[in-house]
mmCIF file of N, CA and C in Angstrom:
data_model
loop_
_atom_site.group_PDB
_atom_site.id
_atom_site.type_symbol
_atom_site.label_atom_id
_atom_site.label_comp_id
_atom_site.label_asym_id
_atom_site.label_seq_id
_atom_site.Cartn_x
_atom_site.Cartn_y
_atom_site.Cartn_z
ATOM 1 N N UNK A 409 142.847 -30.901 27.821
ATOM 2 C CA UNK A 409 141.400 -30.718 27.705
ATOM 3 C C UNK A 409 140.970 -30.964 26.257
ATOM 4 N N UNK A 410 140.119 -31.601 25.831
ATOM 5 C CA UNK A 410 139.227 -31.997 24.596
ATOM 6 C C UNK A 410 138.780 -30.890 24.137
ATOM 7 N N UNK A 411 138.657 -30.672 23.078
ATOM 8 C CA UNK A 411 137.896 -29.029 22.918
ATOM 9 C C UNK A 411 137.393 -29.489 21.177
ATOM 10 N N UNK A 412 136.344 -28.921 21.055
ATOM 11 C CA UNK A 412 135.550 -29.283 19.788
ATOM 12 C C UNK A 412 136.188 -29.413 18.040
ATOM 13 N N UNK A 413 137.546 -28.463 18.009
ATOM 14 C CA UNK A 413 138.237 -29.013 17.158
ATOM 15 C C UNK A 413 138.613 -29.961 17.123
ATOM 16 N N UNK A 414 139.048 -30.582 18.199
ATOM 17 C CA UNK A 414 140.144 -31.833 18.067
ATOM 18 C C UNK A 414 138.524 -33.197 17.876
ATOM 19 N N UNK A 415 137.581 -32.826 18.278
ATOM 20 C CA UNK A 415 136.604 -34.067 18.121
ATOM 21 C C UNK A 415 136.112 -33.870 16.812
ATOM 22 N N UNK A 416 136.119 -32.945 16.103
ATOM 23 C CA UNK A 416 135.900 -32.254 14.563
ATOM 24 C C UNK A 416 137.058 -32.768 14.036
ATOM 25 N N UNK A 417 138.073 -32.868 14.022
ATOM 26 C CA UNK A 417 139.224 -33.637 13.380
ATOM 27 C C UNK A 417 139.063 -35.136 13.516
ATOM 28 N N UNK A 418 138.988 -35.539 14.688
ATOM 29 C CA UNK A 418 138.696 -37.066 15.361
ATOM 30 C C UNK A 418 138.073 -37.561 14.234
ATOM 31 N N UNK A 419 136.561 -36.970 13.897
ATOM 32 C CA UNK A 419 135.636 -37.680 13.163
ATOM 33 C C UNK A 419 136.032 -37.856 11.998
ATOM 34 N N UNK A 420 136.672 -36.287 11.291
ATOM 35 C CA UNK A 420 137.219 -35.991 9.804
ATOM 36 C C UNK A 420 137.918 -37.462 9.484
ATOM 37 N N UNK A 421 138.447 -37.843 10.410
ATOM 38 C CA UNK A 421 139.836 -38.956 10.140
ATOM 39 C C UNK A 421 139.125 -40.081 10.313
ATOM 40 N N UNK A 422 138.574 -40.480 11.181
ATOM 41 C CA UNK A 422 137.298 -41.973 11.341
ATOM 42 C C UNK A 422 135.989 -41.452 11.309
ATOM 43 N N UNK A 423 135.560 -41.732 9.924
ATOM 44 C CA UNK A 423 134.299 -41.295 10.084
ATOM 45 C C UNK A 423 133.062 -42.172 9.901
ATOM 46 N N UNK A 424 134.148 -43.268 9.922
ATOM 47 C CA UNK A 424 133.052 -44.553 10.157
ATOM 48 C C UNK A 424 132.812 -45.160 11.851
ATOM 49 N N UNK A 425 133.464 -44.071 12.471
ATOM 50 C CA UNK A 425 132.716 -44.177 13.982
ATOM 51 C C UNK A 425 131.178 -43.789 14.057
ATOM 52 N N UNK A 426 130.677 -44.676 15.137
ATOM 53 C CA UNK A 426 129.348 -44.935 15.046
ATOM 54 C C UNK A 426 128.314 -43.378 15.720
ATOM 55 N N UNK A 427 127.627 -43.641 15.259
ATOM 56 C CA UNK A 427 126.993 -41.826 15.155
ATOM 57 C C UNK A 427 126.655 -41.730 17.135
ATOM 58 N N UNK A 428 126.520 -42.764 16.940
ATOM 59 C CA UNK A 428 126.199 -42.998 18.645
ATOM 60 C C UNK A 428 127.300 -42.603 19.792
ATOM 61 N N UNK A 429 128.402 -43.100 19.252
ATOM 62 C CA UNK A 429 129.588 -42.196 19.884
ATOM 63 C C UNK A 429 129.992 -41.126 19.722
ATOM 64 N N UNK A 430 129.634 -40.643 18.852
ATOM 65 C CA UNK A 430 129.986 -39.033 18.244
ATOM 66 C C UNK A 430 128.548 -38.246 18.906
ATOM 67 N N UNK A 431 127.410 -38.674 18.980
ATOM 68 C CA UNK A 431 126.589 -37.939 19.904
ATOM 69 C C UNK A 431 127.301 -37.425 21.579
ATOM 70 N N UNK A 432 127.518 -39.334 21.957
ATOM 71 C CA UNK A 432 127.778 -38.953 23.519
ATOM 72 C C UNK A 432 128.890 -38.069 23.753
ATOM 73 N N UNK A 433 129.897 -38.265 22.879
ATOM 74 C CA UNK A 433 130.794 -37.372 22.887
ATOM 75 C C UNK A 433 130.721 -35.841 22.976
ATOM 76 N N UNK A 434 129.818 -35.536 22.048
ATOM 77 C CA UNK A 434 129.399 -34.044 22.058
ATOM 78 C C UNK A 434 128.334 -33.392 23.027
ATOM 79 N N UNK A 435 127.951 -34.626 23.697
ATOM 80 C CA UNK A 435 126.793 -34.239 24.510
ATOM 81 C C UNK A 435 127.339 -34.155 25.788
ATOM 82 N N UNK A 436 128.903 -34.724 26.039
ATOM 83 C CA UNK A 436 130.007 -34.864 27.341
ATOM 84 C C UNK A 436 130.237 -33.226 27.674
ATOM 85 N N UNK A 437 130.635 -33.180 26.117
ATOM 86 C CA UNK A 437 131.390 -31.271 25.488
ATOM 87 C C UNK A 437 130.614 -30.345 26.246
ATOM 88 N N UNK A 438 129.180 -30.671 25.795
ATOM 89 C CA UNK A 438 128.250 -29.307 25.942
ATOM 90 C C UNK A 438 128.240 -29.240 27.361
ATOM 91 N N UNK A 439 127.899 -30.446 28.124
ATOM 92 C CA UNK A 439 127.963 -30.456 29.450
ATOM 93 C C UNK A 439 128.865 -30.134 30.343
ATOM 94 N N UNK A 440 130.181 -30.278 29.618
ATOM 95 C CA UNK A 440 131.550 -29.409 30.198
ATOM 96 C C UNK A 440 131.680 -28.046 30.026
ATOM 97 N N UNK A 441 131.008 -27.655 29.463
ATOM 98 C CA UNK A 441 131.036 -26.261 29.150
ATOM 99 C C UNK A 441 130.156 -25.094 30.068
ATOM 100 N N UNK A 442 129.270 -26.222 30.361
ATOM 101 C CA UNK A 442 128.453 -25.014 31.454
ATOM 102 C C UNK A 442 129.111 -25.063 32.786
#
């Protein structure tokens, strides 16, 4: 399971991924959570 550290590290390390993927990504998270 993905869990918000490991996408908080993800970015730390490429953080020239595009802000657009790092949204949907977190917006996947929140939605898994409910």
């Amino acid at each position: 399971m993905i869990t918000r550290e490991i996408v908080i590290s993800y970015m730390a390390e490429n953080y020239d991924v595009q802000p657009q993927f790092v949204f949907k990504v977190c917006f996947l998270l929140h939605l898994q959570q409910r």
